XYZ file of N, CA and C in Angstrom:
513
model
N -39.513 -16.471 -10.852
C -38.321 -17.241 -10.020
C -37.308 -17.477 -10.673
N -37.150 -18.166 -11.732
C -36.181 -18.577 -12.811
C -35.400 -17.426 -13.137
N -36.206 -16.453 -13.470
C -35.566 -15.286 -14.064
C -34.690 -14.342 -12.825
N -35.313 -14.348 -12.051
C -34.539 -13.783 -10.743
C -33.328 -14.764 -10.521
N -33.310 -15.765 -10.423
C -31.960 -16.709 -10.094
C -31.015 -16.635 -11.259
N -31.431 -16.454 -12.554
C -30.732 -16.382 -13.396
C -29.997 -14.798 -13.363
N -30.758 -13.905 -13.216
C -30.141 -12.300 -12.817
C -28.901 -12.581 -11.991
N -29.336 -13.057 -10.894
C -28.049 -13.365 -9.673
C -27.019 -13.952 -10.195
N -27.275 -15.060 -10.931
C -26.260 -16.014 -11.510
C -25.091 -15.108 -12.252
N -25.878 -14.665 -13.430
C -24.902 -13.530 -14.160
C -24.501 -12.211 -13.199
N -25.017 -11.752 -12.424
C -24.238 -10.838 -11.621
C -22.958 -11.548 -10.780
N -23.182 -12.609 -10.463
C -22.199 -13.273 -9.709
C -20.705 -13.344 -10.678
N -21.424 -13.885 -11.959
C -19.992 -14.208 -12.381
C -19.668 -13.156 -13.206
N -20.175 -12.254 -13.413
C -19.763 -10.810 -13.834
C -18.565 -10.277 -12.561
N -19.117 -10.233 -11.522
C -18.141 -9.557 -10.483
C -17.321 -10.783 -9.767
N -17.621 -11.790 -10.043
C -16.435 -13.067 -9.203
C -15.474 -13.558 -10.404
N -15.134 -12.706 -11.435
C -14.246 -13.650 -12.728
C -12.867 -13.668 -12.279
N -12.495 -13.022 -10.990
C -11.324 -13.207 -10.391
C -10.237 -11.902 -11.331
N -10.666 -11.348 -12.298
C -9.599 -10.149 -12.921
C -9.805 -9.078 -12.019
N -8.753 -8.344 -11.852
C -8.634 -7.145 -11.189
C -8.769 -6.212 -12.083
N -9.666 -5.008 -11.233
C -9.977 -3.870 -12.076
C -9.287 -3.030 -11.855
N -9.297 -1.798 -12.532
C -8.468 -0.730 -12.267
C -8.542 -0.126 -11.015
N -7.379 -0.100 -10.495
C -7.053 0.824 -9.205
C -7.074 -0.268 -8.066
N -7.653 -1.386 -8.342
C -7.793 -2.365 -7.528
C -6.344 -3.192 -7.055
N -6.307 -3.595 -5.649
C -5.013 -4.194 -5.605
C -3.572 -3.244 -5.472
N -3.757 -1.859 -5.359
C -2.606 -0.921 -5.838
C -1.776 -1.315 -4.891
N -1.981 -1.543 -3.755
C -0.654 -1.713 -2.514
C -0.103 -3.213 -2.885
N -0.887 -4.096 -3.183
C -0.335 -5.672 -3.305
C 0.423 -5.358 -4.758
N 0.256 -4.610 -5.470
C 0.713 -4.545 -7.035
C 1.924 -3.924 -6.933
N 2.170 -2.795 -6.235
C 3.107 -1.739 -6.138
C 4.117 -2.568 -5.193
N 3.873 -3.333 -3.594
C 4.802 -3.798 -3.037
C 5.356 -4.763 -3.797
N 4.457 -5.798 -4.353
C 5.277 -6.678 -4.798
C 5.882 -6.692 -5.960
N 5.627 -5.836 -6.755
C 6.530 -5.258 -7.835
C 8.156 -4.676 -7.646
N 8.205 -3.885 -6.317
C 9.215 -3.565 -5.904
C 10.125 -4.805 -5.228
N 9.260 -5.711 -4.572
C 9.776 -6.893 -4.131
C 10.572 -7.420 -5.113
N 9.991 -7.710 -6.092
C 10.143 -8.800 -7.477
C 11.511 -8.037 -8.040
N 11.501 -6.632 -8.197
C 12.683 -6.020 -8.480
C 13.887 -6.098 -7.652
N 13.501 -6.415 -6.420
C 15.015 -6.464 -5.370
C 15.386 -7.664 -5.617
N 14.707 -8.874 -6.137
C 14.895 -10.237 -6.006
C 15.991 -10.790 -7.099
N 16.953 -11.469 -6.580
C 18.001 -11.758 -7.843
C 17.783 -13.113 -8.019
N 18.374 -13.773 -9.402
C 18.262 -15.097 -9.344
C 18.630 -15.912 -8.543
N 19.400 -15.524 -7.867
C 20.018 -16.666 -6.592
C 18.885 -16.628 -5.401
N 18.341 -15.417 -5.356
C 17.233 -15.398 -4.378
C 15.954 -15.967 -4.538
N 15.571 -16.230 -6.087
C 14.751 -16.991 -6.275
C 14.806 -18.624 -6.764
N 16.038 -18.969 -6.229
C 16.272 -20.449 -6.193
C 15.279 -21.325 -5.272
N 14.939 -20.877 -4.381
C 14.179 -21.506 -3.154
C 13.412 -20.678 -2.402
N 12.048 -21.345 -2.079
C 10.843 -20.412 -1.614
C 11.750 -19.686 -0.125
N 12.039 -20.663 0.629
C 13.080 -19.983 1.696
C 13.786 -18.837 1.569
N 14.196 -18.376 0.484
C 15.048 -17.422 0.378
C 14.227 -16.363 -0.272
N 13.246 -16.495 -0.780
C 12.267 -15.449 -1.275
C 11.502 -14.938 0.069
N 11.091 -15.989 0.745
C 10.445 -15.831 2.050
C 11.288 -14.987 2.711
N 12.667 -15.140 2.988
C 13.256 -14.544 3.635
C 13.775 -13.024 3.366
N 13.714 -12.823 2.403
C 13.823 -11.371 1.867
C 12.578 -10.729 1.962
N 10.824 -11.127 1.710
C 10.006 -10.797 2.011
C 9.883 -10.608 3.216
N 10.368 -11.358 4.342
C 10.154 -10.871 5.746
C 11.012 -9.658 6.091
N 12.363 -9.550 5.699
C 13.315 -8.332 5.483
C 12.526 -6.894 4.951
N 11.984 -7.082 4.054
C 11.459 -6.016 3.242
C 10.081 -5.607 4.247
N 9.453 -6.547 4.740
C 8.183 -6.313 5.704
C 8.896 -5.862 6.866
N 9.727 -6.131 7.316
C 10.263 -5.665 8.919
C 10.378 -4.387 8.467
N 10.880 -3.641 7.398
C 11.045 -2.372 7.364
C 10.190 -1.335 6.688
N 8.981 -1.924 6.154
C 7.762 -1.190 5.771
C 6.947 -0.539 6.706
N 6.089 0.319 6.395
C 5.342 0.984 7.016
C 4.139 1.183 6.121
N 3.257 1.916 7.321
C 1.896 2.251 6.796
C 1.007 1.359 5.795
N 0.723 1.589 4.877
C -0.128 0.459 4.210
C 0.685 -0.656 3.436
N 1.823 -0.419 3.277
C 2.692 -1.892 3.146
C 2.899 -2.576 4.257
N 2.777 -2.095 5.491
C 2.767 -2.769 6.640
C 1.813 -3.621 6.804
N 0.545 -2.837 6.456
C -0.808 -3.404 6.596
C -0.973 -4.514 5.603
N -0.379 -4.629 4.595
C -0.158 -5.535 3.369
C 0.532 -6.831 4.138
N 1.610 -6.497 4.907
C 2.456 -7.652 5.133
C 1.602 -8.302 6.421
N 1.095 -7.642 7.156
C -0.014 -8.044 8.193
C -0.714 -9.173 7.598
N -1.597 -8.643 6.663
C -2.570 -9.462 6.106
C -2.000 -10.846 5.422
N -0.767 -10.644 4.671
C -0.219 -11.973 3.997
C 0.521 -13.012 5.233
N 0.794 -12.311 6.166
C 1.349 -13.057 7.305
C 3.142 -12.751 7.564
N 3.454 -12.046 6.777
C 4.987 -11.922 6.852
C 5.506 -11.243 7.820
N 4.442 -10.626 8.893
C 5.291 -9.985 10.043
C 4.790 -10.969 11.274
N 5.686 -10.817 12.460
C 5.718 -11.623 13.367
C 4.201 -11.539 14.278
N 3.581 -10.574 14.160
C 2.529 -10.259 14.801
C 1.057 -10.678 14.093
N 1.403 -11.099 12.814
C 0.459 -11.361 11.689
C -0.407 -12.766 12.337
N -1.732 -12.617 12.365
C -2.541 -13.654 12.753
C -2.590 -15.160 11.629
N -2.599 -14.491 10.659
C -2.699 -15.546 9.438
C -1.298 -15.890 8.692
N -1.240 -16.689 7.629
C -0.085 -16.989 7.211
C -0.275 -17.627 5.667
N -0.445 -16.669 4.739
C -0.608 -17.062 3.445
C 0.655 -16.433 2.544
N 1.749 -16.643 3.497
C 2.995 -15.969 2.664
C 3.516 -17.178 1.733
N 2.894 -18.486 1.817
C 3.621 -19.081 0.743
C 2.937 -19.150 -0.624
N 1.611 -18.392 -0.729
C 0.834 -17.966 -2.016
C 1.475 -16.877 -2.403
N 2.199 -16.201 -1.811
C 3.301 -15.194 -2.265
C 4.474 -15.659 -2.868
N 5.119 -16.458 -2.072
C 6.578 -16.582 -2.285
C 6.649 -17.635 -3.447
N 5.923 -18.799 -3.490
C 6.125 -19.435 -4.600
C 5.895 -19.122 -5.957
N 4.809 -18.334 -6.283
C 4.806 -17.428 -7.423
C 5.933 -16.603 -7.749
N 6.105 -15.782 -6.529
C 7.475 -14.990 -6.907
C 8.729 -15.738 -7.568
N 8.930 -16.644 -6.629
C 9.948 -17.887 -6.997
C 10.004 -18.033 -8.647
N 8.548 -18.304 -9.059
C 8.694 -18.687 -10.245
C 8.152 -17.647 -11.364
N 8.562 -16.320 -11.384
C 8.438 -15.355 -11.770
C 7.207 -14.592 -12.415
N 6.221 -15.224 -11.528
C 4.762 -14.712 -11.604
C 4.779 -13.063 -11.617
N 3.786 -12.568 -12.388
C 3.837 -11.118 -12.357
C 2.947 -10.803 -11.059
N 3.165 -9.786 -10.611
C 2.851 -9.247 -9.278
C 1.090 -9.248 -9.508
N 0.700 -8.555 -10.653
C -0.977 -8.314 -11.012
C -1.607 -9.957 -10.854
N -0.865 -10.865 -11.296
C -1.468 -12.264 -11.281
C -1.392 -12.972 -9.856
N -0.527 -12.615 -9.143
C -0.007 -13.021 -7.654
C -1.471 -12.284 -6.822
N -1.801 -10.972 -7.076
C -2.466 -10.486 -6.128
C -4.160 -11.040 -6.631
N -4.221 -11.206 -7.969
C -5.217 -11.537 -8.482
C -5.622 -12.957 -7.808
N -4.938 -13.435 -7.431
C -4.944 -14.868 -6.650
C -4.864 -14.969 -5.216
N -4.364 -13.702 -4.740
C -4.400 -13.585 -3.323
C -6.084 -12.865 -3.087
N -6.688 -12.246 -3.984
C -8.036 -11.671 -3.503
C -8.994 -12.482 -3.156
N -9.138 -14.117 -3.866
C -10.456 -14.657 -3.285
C -9.953 -15.419 -1.705
N -8.753 -15.472 -1.142
C -8.349 -15.573 -0.413
C -8.409 -14.690 1.058
N -7.915 -13.336 0.777
C -8.474 -12.355 1.706
C -8.720 -11.060 0.907
N -9.907 -10.816 1.048
C -10.392 -9.665 0.140
C -9.948 -7.976 0.729
N -9.301 -8.203 1.883
C -8.925 -6.779 2.604
C -7.587 -6.618 1.908
N -6.734 -7.541 1.285
C -5.752 -7.167 0.597
C -5.763 -6.466 -0.724
N -6.814 -6.586 -1.417
C -6.953 -5.484 -2.345
C -7.882 -4.377 -2.095
N -8.684 -4.565 -0.677
C -9.145 -3.339 -0.369
C -8.025 -1.858 0.079
N -6.867 -2.492 0.402
C -5.596 -1.704 0.471
C -5.670 -0.316 -0.562
N -5.414 1.204 -0.214
C -5.286 1.839 -1.108
C -4.455 3.205 -0.829
N -3.599 3.575 -1.569
C -2.824 4.957 -1.145
C -3.760 5.876 -0.828
N -3.143 6.709 0.145
C -4.146 8.222 0.289
C -3.393 8.832 -0.630
N -4.072 9.694 -1.054
C -3.871 10.644 -2.112
C -2.685 11.635 -1.435
N -1.969 12.093 -2.481
C -0.705 12.747 -1.732
C -0.949 14.537 -1.814
N -0.928 15.362 -0.734
C -1.188 16.769 -1.176
C 0.286 17.557 -1.818
N -0.021 17.999 -2.672
C 0.679 18.558 -3.679
C 1.015 20.256 -3.061
N 2.124 20.389 -2.316
C 2.052 21.857 -1.601
C 2.406 23.022 -2.680
N 3.014 22.722 -3.933
C 2.988 23.622 -4.894
C 1.487 24.254 -5.558
N 0.710 23.334 -5.407
C -0.683 23.594 -5.940
C -1.713 24.164 -4.799
N -1.538 23.716 -3.666
C -2.845 23.493 -2.612
C -2.404 24.767 -1.902
N -3.427 25.564 -1.419
C -3.305 26.327 -0.369
C -3.471 25.943 1.143
N -2.481 25.947 1.825
C -2.256 25.526 2.994
C -3.177 25.881 4.176
N -3.553 27.242 4.112
C -4.536 27.737 4.756
C -5.662 27.213 4.619
N -6.151 26.456 3.613
C -7.453 25.981 3.727
C -7.551 24.336 4.152
N -6.479 23.889 4.388
C -6.473 22.527 4.984
C -6.948 22.064 6.095
N -7.387 21.153 6.941
C -7.908 21.057 8.085
C -6.214 20.522 8.770
N -6.684 20.482 10.138
C -5.647 20.435 10.977
C -4.746 18.710 10.894
N -6.080 18.067 10.772
C -5.776 16.494 10.219
C -4.584 16.386 9.151
N -5.104 16.996 7.984
C -4.284 17.047 6.842
C -2.808 17.593 7.172
N -2.791 18.577 7.826
C -1.516 19.236 7.929
C -0.590 18.447 9.105
N -1.155 17.924 9.823
C -0.641 16.785 10.441
C -0.234 15.538 9.606
N -1.020 15.145 9.022
C -0.964 14.003 7.787
C 0.804 14.571 7.065
N 0.805 15.787 6.404
C 2.052 16.309 5.883
C 3.189 16.155 6.847
N 2.897 16.723 7.929
C 4.500 16.524 9.031
C 4.805 14.933 8.988
N 3.652 14.059 9.383
C 3.696 12.883 9.526
C 4.734 12.170 8.122
N 4.331 12.520 7.185
C 4.749 12.201 6.052
C 6.368 12.508 5.729
N 6.298 13.430 6.242
C 8.239 13.919 6.435
C 8.885 13.453 7.816
N 8.191 12.851 8.686
C 8.769 12.302 9.730
C 8.662 13.225 10.655
N 8.307 14.410 10.846
C 8.058 15.263 11.747
C 7.074 15.643 12.423
N 7.269 16.095 13.905
C 6.246 16.357 14.541
C 6.031 17.489 15.207
N 5.116 18.446 15.583
C 5.059 19.862 15.619
C 4.428 19.609 17.565
N 5.742 19.833 17.971
C 5.311 19.650 19.443
C 5.321 21.288 19.815
N 4.012 21.092 20.900
C 3.614 22.390 21.398
C 2.537 23.476 20.377
N 2.398 22.526 19.307
C 1.181 23.150 18.475
C 0.225 22.997 19.035
N -0.803 24.034 19.335
C -2.015 23.785 19.597
C -3.255 24.522 18.738
N -2.641 25.576 17.714
C -3.758 25.701 17.179
C -3.274 25.754 15.349
N -4.303 25.881 14.547
C -3.886 25.604 13.000
C -2.735 26.540 12.653
N -2.499 27.474 12.864
C -1.283 28.559 12.391
C -0.297 28.237 12.888
N 0.056 27.359 14.129
C 1.326 26.925 14.634
C 1.754 25.491 13.650
N 0.616 24.852 13.054
C 0.884 23.740 11.839
C 1.613 24.276 10.589
N 0.796 25.158 10.314
C 1.178 26.081 8.939
C 2.597 26.810 9.004
N 2.808 27.427 10.092
C 4.155 28.031 10.411
C 5.089 26.871 10.308
N 4.891 25.723 11.186
C 5.982 24.530 10.881
C 6.076 24.221 9.578
N 5.117 23.905 8.956
C 5.051 23.285 7.703
C 5.690 24.275 6.618
N 5.636 25.716 6.841
C 6.370 26.461 5.821
C 7.870 26.641 6.352
N 8.171 26.430 7.404
C 9.445 26.406 7.715
C 10.281 25.326 7.577
N 9.263 24.007 7.519
C 10.263 22.799 6.946
C 10.071 22.766 5.115
N 9.454 23.384 4.681
C 8.924 23.115 3.108
C 10.067 23.165 2.360
N 11.218 24.155 2.516
C 12.260 24.006 1.648
C 13.015 22.901 1.766
N 13.026 22.207 2.964
C 13.925 21.202 3.303
C 13.499 19.740 2.541
N 12.160 19.765 2.497
C 11.578 18.788 1.813
C 11.193 18.747 0.527
N 10.819 20.080 0.016
C 10.582 20.249 -1.406
C 11.905 19.935 -2.115
N 12.967 20.418 -1.808
C 14.589 20.137 -2.431
C 14.769 18.598 -2.593
N 14.152 17.927 -1.566
C 14.333 16.745 -1.764
C 13.676 15.917 -3.102
N 12.497 16.231 -3.287
C 11.841 15.671 -4.296
C 12.211 16.312 -5.930
N 12.835 17.409 -5.838
C 13.433 17.902 -6.966
C 14.727 17.134 -7.321
N 15.454 16.536 -6.428
C 16.423 15.959 -6.692
C 16.487 14.530 -7.343
């Protein structure tokens, strides 16, 4: 019985040491890195100015970043509010990795957010993609395929719009 308890204890220590593993908290780290880059020294003078900037950036965010903002309480529709655990460390120039590491025990969902893999249209055969993936490509471009009922309609629309959006990547 003592051996079993010792094994459980070692297991818990190994996985609860607070360190982030590779690929963990990627949305949190990327979002806070970008936010930190936008903050000036004047913004970092008070927590209120950092929070104001955070709320501005969160109001304009979409997809995974919007979900992250919801989890930390930076959106009006958020149910929880741990914004101070983000703004105070940002004010004090704490690296985003450390902030996310401290947020993980408070709300594990924050570190479970991951970006979806981007589809490279240059290397993939779009005829082999599913309709769901084709819709995701169009959504990423901010386009909708009105009147599309078959897979071939989505493929045709993507091929028509591809030059427009592929040029933006090269610039």
